[in-house]
C-alpha cells in the first residue's frame, strides 16, 4: 500500500458497479454472542494502536469486559481486556483528548459512571475519570461525541442523559482545559436541552461557518434538537426555525452530504412510522441559517421498521453516498436491516442481491471501517442474542478510491471537525471528521473518497478547525494519503481571526502557566512562564529525534530557531524530571 504526503489529475463519468457484501466475522476471528438483550452497545471501528489497520472495540452488557480485537492484517486477534470496565458499555470512543499522539478511551455507560481512560503508551490505559474532573455519579448515558466547540485545538465532549423519570437533569458539555482535565460548561453554553429523552448526538457544521453545531435525536416524541454554535462554544436552539424540530421516537443521528450539494444532511431512525431524511436546503446569504426539508418518503429511505443505527457510506465508490440502516425486528417477515443504494438525483433504492438482504437479525449498532485495506468500506454490526455479531466485508469492484488520514497541528491532533472536499471533473463530494456518529458508533479515522472510474482527483480542499486550508491537486487513485495540517503551505498555518488558540500546560499545579509564541515562529520562539525559575527545553522532530536543547534560566526566554529547517516540531519543557509542556510548533 502506498502512503504519500502530497498528490496528481482526472476525468469524468459516474457509473454503477455491483454491490456485494458477505459476513466474514467468524472467518476472520470474531465470534461474539451477547448473553443479555440490551438496547445496543457501542462499536468502534478505529485503529487503536496506530499501526494503520482498523481495529474493533465492542461494547458489552453489564458484568462482561469490553472486547478488544486487534487487526493483524485482515484477520483479528482478541486482546486481553485493556480496561476493567464491567458496567454496560454504550458509546465507545477512541480519542486523543490530550494531543499526545496516543489514543485514549472514553466509555459512555448506562446506569453507571462514564469513564475516561488515558493511554500512557503501548495501550496501557489508566482510569483518570475523577482526576480529569468528570462526574463520578451514575447517569443514563447512551450517546457521546467529541468536538472542538471553541476551536482552540483541544477536543471537548458532549454526553446525553436518557433518563425517563428525571428529565430535569439534561445533557452535559465538558470543555477541555488543555491540562488533562475538563470543566462542565453546560449552563454557560446553553446545551443542557432539558425535558427530553435523548439517545444520541453528533457534532457537524450545518451552516458551513466552521463552528461545530450539535444535533440530538430525542426519544418518546420529545422533539429533536438542533443547536447552532454562535462562536466560542456558545449555542442557540434553532430547531424550530430550521424545521428540524421533529417529534418522533428518534434513535440515531447520521450525517452526510448525500446529494453532493455542499451542505450536510441528517438521517434519523424511528419506529415503523418511518425514518426521517432531513435534506439541508443550504443558504445563499452569509449569516442566514439553512433550513431542512424532510424527504425520506420521496427519496425511498423511509425504512418503516424499528430503526436504530444508520450510517452514510459510498459502498461502491461511485461518488454518491449510500445508506445502511440497522433494524431490531428479526426474521424474514419483518423489516430488519436495509441497504439503500444512492442512484443519483437524490433518490435511493433498496440494493438487490447485495448479500445484506440475508441479514434478518436483531441489530442495534453499526460502524464503518476498511479492515482489509482494499479501499471499500466494510460494516460491523452488533446484534442481540441469539444472533452473533457480523462483519460485512465489502467485496468491492473496479471502482477507484482515495483514502485520507489527517493529523492536526494547531487544530486538535485527531482533526475532528475537519472538512474534506473533493473535486473530480464536475463531481463534488465532501466528508466531515466525526468522533461519535450513528447510534453508539465510531467509524474509522481514515476517510474514503469514492472515485468511480476516474484515475485522478482534480483537487482536494482540506479545511481544518483553525480555518487553515490545505489544497492538493492532481491526485492519483487507489492510495492512502497522510495529510498534516499546514503540509501544503511549508508549515505555515493561517488561523481565523475569530478563534483563540492556547498552549498546552500539562503540569497539574494550577499556579504554573506556560505560554509559547509566536506559533508559527520564524527566527525566535518565545517562552514565558510563572513560578518556575529553572527548566530544560527539548526541541524534537516529528519522529521524536532530538534537534536542540537548552536551559530556560529566566521566566521569559527566547530561543533562536533561525537556523532550523522550515517544518513542524515539538517542544517539551521539563523541570526536576517532570514534563510541564509538550506542544507542536511550526518553523516557517
Coordinates of C-alpha atoms in Angstrom, one line a residue:
X1 CA 0.0 0.0 0.0
X2 CA 1.3 3.4 -0.9
X3 CA 1.4 6.2 1.7
X4 CA 2.1 9.7 0.3
X5 CA 2.1 13.2 1.7
X6 CA 1.0 15.0 -1.4
X7 CA -0.7 14.3 -4.7
X8 CA -1.7 14.4 -9.1
X9 CA -5.4 14.8 -12.2
X10 CA -8.6 13.2 -13.6
X11 CA -11.6 12.8 -15.9
X12 CA -15.4 12.1 -15.7
X13 CA -18.3 9.7 -15.8
X14 CA -20.3 8.1 -12.9
X15 CA -21.4 4.5 -13.3
X16 CA -22.9 1.9 -11.1
X17 CA -20.9 -1.2 -10.0
X18 CA -22.3 -4.3 -8.3
X19 CA -22.6 -4.0 -4.5
X20 CA -21.8 -7.3 -2.8
X21 CA -21.3 -7.9 0.9
X22 CA -20.6 -11.2 2.8
X23 CA -20.5 -11.8 6.6
X24 CA -16.9 -12.9 7.4
X25 CA -16.9 -12.4 11.2
X26 CA -16.1 -15.9 12.2
X27 CA -13.7 -16.4 9.3
X28 CA -11.5 -13.5 10.4
X29 CA -11.6 -14.4 14.1
X30 CA -14.6 -12.6 15.6
X31 CA -17.1 -15.0 17.3
X32 CA -19.2 -12.9 19.7
X33 CA -22.7 -13.6 21.0
X34 CA -24.2 -11.5 23.8
X35 CA -25.8 -13.2 26.7
X36 CA -28.3 -10.5 27.5
X37 CA -30.7 -8.4 25.3
X38 CA -29.8 -4.7 25.6
X39 CA -30.8 -1.6 23.6
X40 CA -27.4 -1.6 21.9
X41 CA -23.8 -1.5 22.9
X42 CA -21.0 0.6 21.4
X43 CA -18.9 -0.3 18.4
X44 CA -15.7 1.4 17.4
X45 CA -14.0 0.6 14.1
X46 CA -10.9 2.7 14.9
X47 CA -7.2 1.8 14.7
X48 CA -6.4 2.0 18.4
X49 CA -2.7 1.0 18.2
X50 CA -1.7 3.4 15.4
X51 CA -0.5 0.7 13.0
X52 CA -2.6 1.9 10.1
X53 CA -5.1 -1.0 10.4
X54 CA -8.7 -0.6 11.5
X55 CA -9.3 -2.5 14.8
X56 CA -12.6 -3.3 16.5
X57 CA -13.7 -2.4 20.0
X58 CA -17.0 -4.0 21.0
X59 CA -19.1 -2.8 24.0
X60 CA -20.8 -5.4 26.2
X61 CA -23.6 -5.9 28.6
X62 CA -23.2 -5.4 32.4
X63 CA -20.8 -7.8 34.0
X64 CA -18.7 -8.5 30.9
X65 CA -15.5 -6.8 29.9
X66 CA -15.2 -4.7 26.7
X67 CA -13.9 -6.8 23.8
X68 CA -10.7 -5.5 22.0
X69 CA -9.8 -7.0 18.7
X70 CA -6.5 -6.1 17.1
X71 CA -6.4 -6.2 13.3
X72 CA -3.3 -8.3 12.3
X73 CA -3.6 -7.9 8.6
X74 CA -7.2 -8.7 7.6
X75 CA -7.8 -11.1 10.5
X76 CA -8.4 -10.2 14.2
X77 CA -6.8 -11.2 17.4
X78 CA -8.7 -10.7 20.6
X79 CA -6.6 -9.0 23.2
X80 CA -6.9 -9.4 27.0
X81 CA -9.3 -6.7 28.2
X82 CA -7.4 -3.4 28.2
X83 CA -9.7 -1.9 30.9
X84 CA -11.7 -3.5 33.7
X85 CA -15.0 -1.9 32.7
X86 CA -17.8 -4.2 33.9
X87 CA -20.7 -1.7 33.6
X88 CA -22.9 -1.6 30.5
X89 CA -20.8 0.0 27.8
X90 CA -22.7 2.3 25.4
X91 CA -20.8 4.7 23.2
X92 CA -17.1 3.7 22.9
X93 CA -14.8 6.3 21.6
X94 CA -11.0 6.2 20.9
X95 CA -9.9 9.9 21.1
X96 CA -6.6 11.7 21.6
X97 CA -8.1 14.2 24.1
X98 CA -4.6 15.4 25.3
X99 CA -3.0 15.7 21.9
X100 CA -0.1 13.4 22.8
X101 CA -0.3 11.1 19.9
X102 CA -1.8 8.2 21.9
X103 CA -5.4 7.0 21.5
X104 CA -7.3 7.4 24.8
X105 CA -10.6 5.7 25.5
X106 CA -13.9 7.1 26.6
X107 CA -16.8 4.8 27.5
X108 CA -20.3 6.1 27.9
X109 CA -22.1 4.0 30.5
X110 CA -25.8 3.5 31.1
X111 CA -26.8 3.4 34.8
X112 CA -23.2 3.7 35.7
X113 CA -20.2 6.0 35.6
X114 CA -19.0 7.0 32.2
X115 CA -15.2 6.7 32.2
X116 CA -12.2 8.2 30.6
X117 CA -9.1 6.0 30.3
X118 CA -5.8 7.8 29.5
X119 CA -3.4 5.9 27.2
X120 CA 0.1 6.1 28.9
X121 CA 1.7 4.4 25.9
X122 CA 1.6 0.9 24.4
X123 CA -2.2 0.7 25.2
X124 CA -1.5 1.0 29.0
X125 CA -4.9 2.5 29.9
X126 CA -5.4 4.3 33.2
X127 CA -8.8 5.3 34.6
X128 CA -8.5 9.1 35.0
X129 CA -12.2 9.9 35.2
X130 CA -12.0 11.6 38.6
X131 CA -8.6 13.1 38.1
X132 CA -9.9 14.7 34.8
X133 CA -12.7 16.3 36.8
X134 CA -15.5 14.3 35.2
X135 CA -18.7 13.2 37.0
X136 CA -18.4 10.3 39.4
X137 CA -22.1 9.8 39.6
X138 CA -24.3 7.5 37.6
X139 CA -26.2 8.7 34.6
X140 CA -28.4 7.0 32.0
X141 CA -25.9 7.8 29.2
X142 CA -26.2 6.4 25.8
X143 CA -24.5 8.6 23.2
X144 CA -21.4 10.8 23.5
X145 CA -19.4 12.7 20.9
X146 CA -16.2 14.8 20.8
X147 CA -15.8 18.0 19.0
X148 CA -13.7 21.2 19.4
X149 CA -16.6 23.6 20.3
X150 CA -14.4 26.7 20.7
X151 CA -11.8 25.6 18.1
X152 CA -8.9 26.1 20.5
X153 CA -7.1 23.0 19.3
X154 CA -8.4 20.7 22.2
X155 CA -11.3 18.3 22.0
X156 CA -14.4 18.9 24.2
X157 CA -17.2 16.4 24.6
X158 CA -21.0 16.1 24.9
X159 CA -22.9 13.3 26.5
X160 CA -26.6 12.8 26.8
X161 CA -28.8 11.6 29.7
X162 CA -31.6 9.2 28.6
X163 CA -33.5 9.3 31.9
X164 CA -37.2 8.6 31.6
X165 CA -38.0 9.5 35.2
X166 CA -36.0 12.7 35.7
X167 CA -35.9 14.9 32.6
X168 CA -34.7 17.9 34.6
X169 CA -31.1 16.7 34.5
X170 CA -30.4 17.4 30.8
X171 CA -27.3 16.7 28.8
X172 CA -23.7 17.7 29.6
X173 CA -21.0 19.6 27.7
X174 CA -17.4 19.5 29.0
X175 CA -14.7 21.9 27.9
X176 CA -11.1 20.6 27.6
X177 CA -8.9 22.6 29.9
X178 CA -5.7 21.6 28.0
X179 CA -4.1 20.2 31.1
X180 CA -5.7 16.7 31.2
X181 CA -8.9 18.0 32.9
X182 CA -12.3 19.1 31.8
X183 CA -14.8 21.6 33.1
X184 CA -18.5 21.4 32.7
X185 CA -19.9 24.4 30.7
X186 CA -23.4 23.1 30.1
X187 CA -25.2 26.1 31.5
X188 CA -22.9 28.8 30.0
X189 CA -23.0 27.1 26.6
X190 CA -26.8 26.6 26.6
X191 CA -26.6 22.9 25.8
X192 CA -28.5 21.2 28.6
X193 CA -31.6 20.6 26.4
X194 CA -33.6 19.6 29.4
X195 CA -37.0 18.0 29.4
X196 CA -36.2 15.4 26.6
X197 CA -35.2 11.8 26.4
X198 CA -32.0 11.8 24.2
X199 CA -30.4 8.8 22.6
X200 CA -27.5 10.2 20.6
X201 CA -25.9 13.4 19.4
X202 CA -23.4 14.4 16.8
X203 CA -21.3 17.5 16.0
X204 CA -21.4 18.7 12.4
X205 CA -21.3 22.0 10.6
X206 CA -24.8 22.5 9.0
X207 CA -24.3 26.2 8.1
X208 CA -20.7 25.9 6.8
X209 CA -19.3 28.6 9.1
X210 CA -16.6 26.2 10.5
X211 CA -18.1 26.2 14.0
X212 CA -19.3 22.7 15.1
X213 CA -23.0 22.6 15.6
X214 CA -24.9 19.9 17.6
X215 CA -27.9 17.7 16.7
X216 CA -29.6 15.4 19.2
X217 CA -32.0 12.6 18.4
X218 CA -34.7 12.5 21.2
X219 CA -36.8 9.5 22.0
X220 CA -40.5 9.3 23.1
X221 CA -41.8 12.1 21.0
X222 CA -39.8 14.7 22.8
X223 CA -38.7 16.7 19.7
X224 CA -35.3 16.6 18.1
X225 CA -32.8 19.4 18.8
X226 CA -30.5 21.4 16.6
X227 CA -28.1 23.8 18.4
X228 CA -26.1 26.3 16.3
X229 CA -22.7 27.3 17.6
X230 CA -22.6 31.1 17.5
X231 CA -18.9 31.2 18.4
X232 CA -16.5 30.1 21.2
X233 CA -18.7 27.2 22.1
X234 CA -21.9 29.1 22.9
X235 CA -25.0 27.6 21.3
X236 CA -28.5 28.7 20.4
X237 CA -31.5 26.4 19.8
X238 CA -32.6 26.8 16.2
X239 CA -34.7 23.6 15.9
X240 CA -37.9 25.4 15.1
X241 CA -36.6 27.9 12.6
X242 CA -34.6 25.3 10.7
X243 CA -37.6 22.8 10.6
X244 CA -35.6 20.1 12.4
X245 CA -37.9 20.0 15.5
X246 CA -39.5 16.7 14.5
X247 CA -41.5 14.9 17.2
X248 CA -40.6 11.3 16.8
X249 CA -39.1 8.3 18.6
X250 CA -35.7 9.2 17.4
X251 CA -32.8 6.8 18.0
X252 CA -29.8 7.8 15.7
X253 CA -28.1 10.7 14.0
X254 CA -26.2 10.0 10.8
X255 CA -24.6 12.9 8.9
X256 CA -23.6 13.0 5.2
X257 CA -24.0 15.2 2.1
X258 CA -26.0 12.6 0.2
X259 CA -26.8 14.9 -2.8
X260 CA -23.3 16.4 -3.1
X261 CA -24.6 20.0 -2.9
X262 CA -22.1 21.1 -0.3
X263 CA -24.5 21.1 2.7
X264 CA -24.5 18.3 5.3
X265 CA -27.8 16.3 5.7
X266 CA -29.2 14.4 8.6
X267 CA -30.7 10.9 8.7
X268 CA -32.7 9.9 11.9
X269 CA -34.1 6.5 12.6
X270 CA -37.5 5.9 14.2
X271 CA -40.3 3.3 14.8
X272 CA -42.3 1.8 11.9
X273 CA -43.9 5.3 11.5
X274 CA -40.9 5.9 9.3
X275 CA -37.3 7.3 9.5
X276 CA -36.5 10.9 8.6
X277 CA -34.1 12.2 6.0
X278 CA -33.5 15.9 6.6
X279 CA -32.3 17.5 3.4
X280 CA -30.2 20.6 4.0
X281 CA -31.5 23.3 1.7
X282 CA -28.5 25.5 2.1
X283 CA -28.4 29.2 2.2
X284 CA -27.3 31.8 -0.4
X285 CA -26.7 34.5 2.1
X286 CA -23.9 34.6 4.7
X287 CA -25.4 34.6 8.2
X288 CA -28.8 33.3 7.1
X289 CA -29.3 29.8 8.5
X290 CA -30.1 27.0 6.2
X291 CA -33.4 25.2 6.6
X292 CA -34.2 21.5 6.2
X293 CA -36.9 19.5 4.4
X294 CA -37.9 16.0 5.5
X295 CA -37.7 13.9 2.3
X296 CA -37.4 10.2 3.5
X297 CA -40.5 9.0 1.7
X298 CA -39.9 10.8 -1.6
X299 CA -36.2 9.6 -1.6
X300 CA -37.1 6.0 -0.8
X301 CA -35.4 5.8 2.6
X302 CA -38.4 5.6 5.0
X303 CA -37.4 2.1 6.3
X304 CA -40.7 1.6 8.3
X305 CA -39.3 -0.8 10.8
X306 CA -37.7 -0.4 14.2
X307 CA -34.7 1.5 13.0
X308 CA -31.6 2.0 15.2
X309 CA -28.1 2.6 13.9
X310 CA -27.5 4.2 10.4
X311 CA -24.5 5.4 8.5
X312 CA -23.8 7.0 5.2
X313 CA -21.1 5.3 3.1
X314 CA -20.1 5.1 -0.5
X315 CA -20.2 1.3 -0.8
X316 CA -19.5 1.1 -4.5
X317 CA -17.2 4.1 -4.6
X318 CA -19.3 5.7 -7.3
X319 CA -19.1 9.2 -5.8
X320 CA -22.5 9.0 -4.2
X321 CA -23.2 8.3 -0.5
X322 CA -25.3 5.2 0.1
X323 CA -27.1 4.5 3.4
X324 CA -27.1 1.5 5.7
X325 CA -29.8 1.1 8.4
X326 CA -29.9 -1.4 11.3
X327 CA -33.3 -2.7 12.5
X328 CA -34.3 -4.7 15.5
X329 CA -37.1 -6.8 14.1
X330 CA -35.6 -10.2 13.3
X331 CA -36.9 -12.7 10.8
X332 CA -37.6 -12.7 7.1
X333 CA -41.2 -11.5 7.7
X334 CA -40.2 -8.2 9.4
X335 CA -38.2 -5.3 8.3
X336 CA -34.7 -5.8 9.6
X337 CA -31.6 -4.0 8.3
X338 CA -31.7 -2.4 4.9
X339 CA -29.1 -1.1 2.5
X340 CA -30.1 1.8 0.4
X341 CA -28.2 2.5 -2.8
X342 CA -27.9 6.1 -4.0
X343 CA -28.9 6.1 -7.6
X344 CA -28.4 9.8 -8.1
X345 CA -30.7 12.8 -8.4
X346 CA -31.4 12.5 -4.6
X347 CA -33.0 9.1 -5.0
X348 CA -32.3 5.7 -3.3
X349 CA -33.3 2.1 -4.0
X350 CA -33.0 -1.0 -1.8
X351 CA -30.0 -2.8 -3.3
X352 CA -30.9 -6.3 -4.5
X353 CA -28.6 -9.2 -4.4
X354 CA -26.2 -7.3 -2.2
X355 CA -25.8 -10.1 0.4
X356 CA -27.2 -7.8 3.1
X357 CA -30.8 -9.0 2.3
X358 CA -29.8 -12.2 4.1
X359 CA -29.4 -10.1 7.3
X360 CA -32.5 -10.9 9.4
X361 CA -31.0 -10.5 12.8
X362 CA -32.0 -8.1 15.7
X363 CA -29.4 -5.3 15.1
X364 CA -28.8 -2.1 17.0
X365 CA -25.4 -0.7 16.4
X366 CA -23.1 -0.5 13.3
X367 CA -19.8 1.2 12.4
X368 CA -17.8 1.6 9.2
X369 CA -14.2 0.7 8.5
X370 CA -11.9 -0.9 6.0
X371 CA -10.5 -3.9 7.8
X372 CA -8.8 -5.4 4.7
X373 CA -7.4 -2.2 3.3
X374 CA -8.9 -2.6 -0.1
X375 CA -10.4 0.9 -0.3
X376 CA -14.0 -0.3 0.0
X377 CA -15.9 0.4 3.3
X378 CA -16.9 -2.6 5.4
X379 CA -19.7 -2.7 8.1
X380 CA -19.5 -4.2 11.5
X381 CA -22.9 -4.9 13.2
X382 CA -23.7 -5.5 16.9
X383 CA -26.6 -8.0 17.3
X384 CA -28.7 -9.1 20.2
X385 CA -28.9 -12.8 21.2
X386 CA -29.2 -15.4 19.9
X387 CA -27.5 -13.8 16.9
X388 CA -23.8 -13.4 16.5
X389 CA -22.2 -10.1 15.6
X390 CA -21.5 -9.6 11.9
X391 CA -18.6 -8.2 9.9
X392 CA -19.9 -7.4 6.4
X393 CA -17.0 -7.5 4.0
X394 CA -17.4 -5.3 1.0
X395 CA -16.3 -7.3 -2.0
X396 CA -15.6 -4.2 -3.9
X397 CA -15.4 -3.7 -7.7
X398 CA -13.2 -2.0 -10.2
X399 CA -14.2 1.5 -9.0
X400 CA -11.3 3.7 -7.8
X401 CA -10.8 5.3 -4.4
X402 CA -8.7 7.6 -2.3
X403 CA -8.1 7.1 1.5
X404 CA -7.1 10.0 3.7
X405 CA -5.6 10.2 7.1
X406 CA -5.5 13.6 8.8
X407 CA -3.4 15.0 11.7
X408 CA -3.9 18.4 13.2
X409 CA -1.1 20.6 14.3
X410 CA -2.7 23.7 15.7
X411 CA -6.1 22.0 15.3
X412 CA -6.8 19.0 17.6
X413 CA -4.5 16.2 16.6
X414 CA -7.4 13.8 15.6
X415 CA -8.6 16.5 13.1
X416 CA -12.2 16.2 14.4
X417 CA -14.3 18.8 12.7
X418 CA -12.2 19.0 9.6
X419 CA -14.0 19.1 6.2
X420 CA -12.6 17.3 3.2
X421 CA -13.9 18.5 -0.3
X422 CA -13.0 16.5 -3.4
X423 CA -13.5 17.8 -7.0
X424 CA -13.4 15.3 -9.9
X425 CA -14.4 16.8 -13.2
X426 CA -17.9 18.2 -12.5
X427 CA -18.4 16.0 -9.4
X428 CA -18.2 17.4 -5.9
X429 CA -18.0 15.4 -2.7
X430 CA -17.4 16.2 1.0
X431 CA -16.5 14.3 4.2
X432 CA -16.5 15.6 7.8
X433 CA -14.4 14.1 10.5
X434 CA -16.6 12.9 13.4
X435 CA -15.8 11.3 16.8
X436 CA -19.0 9.6 17.6
X437 CA -21.8 9.1 15.0
X438 CA -24.8 7.0 14.3
X439 CA -26.3 5.0 17.2
X440 CA -23.4 4.3 19.6
X441 CA -20.9 4.0 16.8
X442 CA -17.5 5.3 15.9
X443 CA -16.3 5.0 12.3
X444 CA -12.7 4.7 11.1
X445 CA -10.5 7.7 11.3
X446 CA -9.4 7.1 7.7
X447 CA -11.8 8.8 5.3
X448 CA -12.6 7.1 2.0
X449 CA -13.5 9.1 -1.1
X450 CA -15.1 7.1 -4.0
X451 CA -13.7 8.0 -7.4
X452 CA -15.9 5.8 -9.7
X453 CA -13.9 5.1 -12.9
X454 CA -11.7 8.1 -12.6
X455 CA -7.9 7.8 -12.2
X456 CA -7.2 11.1 -10.7
X457 CA -8.9 13.7 -8.3
X458 CA -8.5 17.2 -9.8
X459 CA -8.3 18.9 -6.4
X460 CA -8.7 18.2 -2.7
X461 CA -9.5 21.0 -0.2
X462 CA -8.9 20.4 3.5
X463 CA -10.5 23.0 5.8
X464 CA -9.2 22.5 9.4
X465 CA -10.9 23.7 12.6
X466 CA -8.4 26.5 12.8
X467 CA -9.7 27.8 9.5
X468 CA -6.5 26.9 7.7
X469 CA -6.9 25.4 4.3
X470 CA -4.6 22.9 2.6
X471 CA -5.1 22.3 -1.1
X472 CA -3.8 19.4 -3.1
X473 CA -4.0 18.8 -6.8
X474 CA -3.9 16.0 -9.4
X475 CA -4.1 13.1 -7.0
X476 CA -3.8 9.6 -8.4
X477 CA -6.4 7.0 -7.3
X478 CA -6.0 3.9 -5.1
X479 CA -3.7 5.2 -2.5
X480 CA -3.7 6.3 1.1
X481 CA -2.7 9.9 1.8
X482 CA -1.4 11.2 5.1
X483 CA -2.0 14.9 5.3
X484 CA -0.8 17.0 8.2
X485 CA -2.2 20.5 8.8
X486 CA 0.0 23.1 7.0
X487 CA 1.8 20.5 4.9
X488 CA 1.0 22.2 1.6
X489 CA 2.0 25.6 2.9
X490 CA 5.5 24.7 4.1
X491 CA 4.2 24.5 7.7
X492 CA 2.6 28.0 7.6
X493 CA -0.8 27.7 9.3
X494 CA -3.3 30.5 8.9
X495 CA -5.6 30.8 11.8
X496 CA -9.0 32.5 11.6
X497 CA -9.1 35.8 13.5
X498 CA -12.3 34.9 15.4
X499 CA -10.7 31.9 17.3
X500 CA -8.2 31.9 20.2
X501 CA -5.5 29.1 20.2
X502 CA -4.0 28.3 23.5
X503 CA -0.9 26.4 24.5
X504 CA -0.8 23.2 26.5
X505 CA 0.2 23.1 30.1
X506 CA 0.4 19.5 31.3
X507 CA 1.5 20.4 34.8
X508 CA -1.1 19.6 37.4
X509 CA -0.1 22.7 39.6
X510 CA -2.6 25.4 38.6
X511 CA -0.2 28.1 39.8
X512 CA 2.1 27.3 36.9
X513 CA 1.3 28.6 33.4
X514 CA 3.4 28.4 30.3
X515 CA 3.0 30.4 27.1
X516 CA 4.6 29.7 23.7
X517 CA 4.7 32.3 20.9
X518 CA 4.7 33.1 18.1
X519 CA 3.4 29.9 16.5
X520 CA 4.4 29.6 13.7
X521 CA 7.8 31.1 14.5
X522 CA 10.4 32.5 12.1
X523 CA 13.6 33.5 14.0
X524 CA 12.7 33.4 17.7
X525 CA 10.5 31.1 19.7
X526 CA 9.5 32.9 23.0
X527 CA 8.5 31.1 26.2
X528 CA 7.1 32.7 29.3
X529 CA 6.1 31.0 32.5
X530 CA 5.2 31.6 36.1
X531 CA 6.7 30.1 39.3
X532 CA 9.5 28.1 37.6
X533 CA 12.9 29.5 37.7
X534 CA 14.9 26.7 36.1
X535 CA 13.7 24.3 33.4
X536 CA 15.1 22.5 30.4
X537 CA 13.6 22.6 26.8
X538 CA 13.9 19.9 24.2
X539 CA 13.0 20.6 20.5
X540 CA 12.3 17.3 18.6
X541 CA 11.3 16.3 15.1
X542 CA 8.1 14.6 14.4
X543 CA 9.8 11.2 14.6
X544 CA 11.0 12.0 18.2
X545 CA 14.6 12.8 17.2
X546 CA 16.3 15.5 19.4
X547 CA 17.1 18.6 17.4
X548 CA 18.0 21.2 20.0
X549 CA 18.0 21.5 23.8
X550 CA 19.0 24.1 26.4
X551 CA 18.2 25.7 29.7
X552 CA 15.5 28.2 30.4
X553 CA 17.1 30.4 33.1
X554 CA 14.5 33.1 33.5
X555 CA 10.7 33.4 33.5
X556 CA 10.9 34.8 29.9
X557 CA 13.2 33.2 27.4
X558 CA 13.8 33.4 23.7
X559 CA 15.1 30.5 21.7
X560 CA 17.0 31.2 18.4
X561 CA 15.4 28.9 15.8
X562 CA 16.5 30.8 12.7
X563 CA 18.9 28.0 11.6
X564 CA 16.3 25.2 11.8
X565 CA 14.7 24.0 8.6
X566 CA 11.1 25.1 7.9
X567 CA 8.9 22.2 9.2
X568 CA 6.8 21.1 12.2
X569 CA 8.5 20.4 15.5
X570 CA 7.5 19.5 19.1
X571 CA 8.9 21.3 22.1
X572 CA 9.0 19.8 25.6
X573 CA 9.7 21.6 28.8
X574 CA 10.9 19.7 31.9
X575 CA 11.8 20.5 35.4
X576 CA 13.0 18.1 38.1
X577 CA 12.1 15.1 35.9
X578 CA 8.5 16.3 35.3
X579 CA 7.2 17.2 31.9
X580 CA 5.4 20.5 32.1
X581 CA 4.6 21.0 28.4
X582 CA 4.6 19.1 25.1
X583 CA 3.4 21.1 22.1
X584 CA 3.7 21.2 18.4
X585 CA 5.0 24.3 16.8
X586 CA 5.8 25.4 13.2
X587 CA 9.0 26.9 11.9
X588 CA 8.4 29.0 8.7

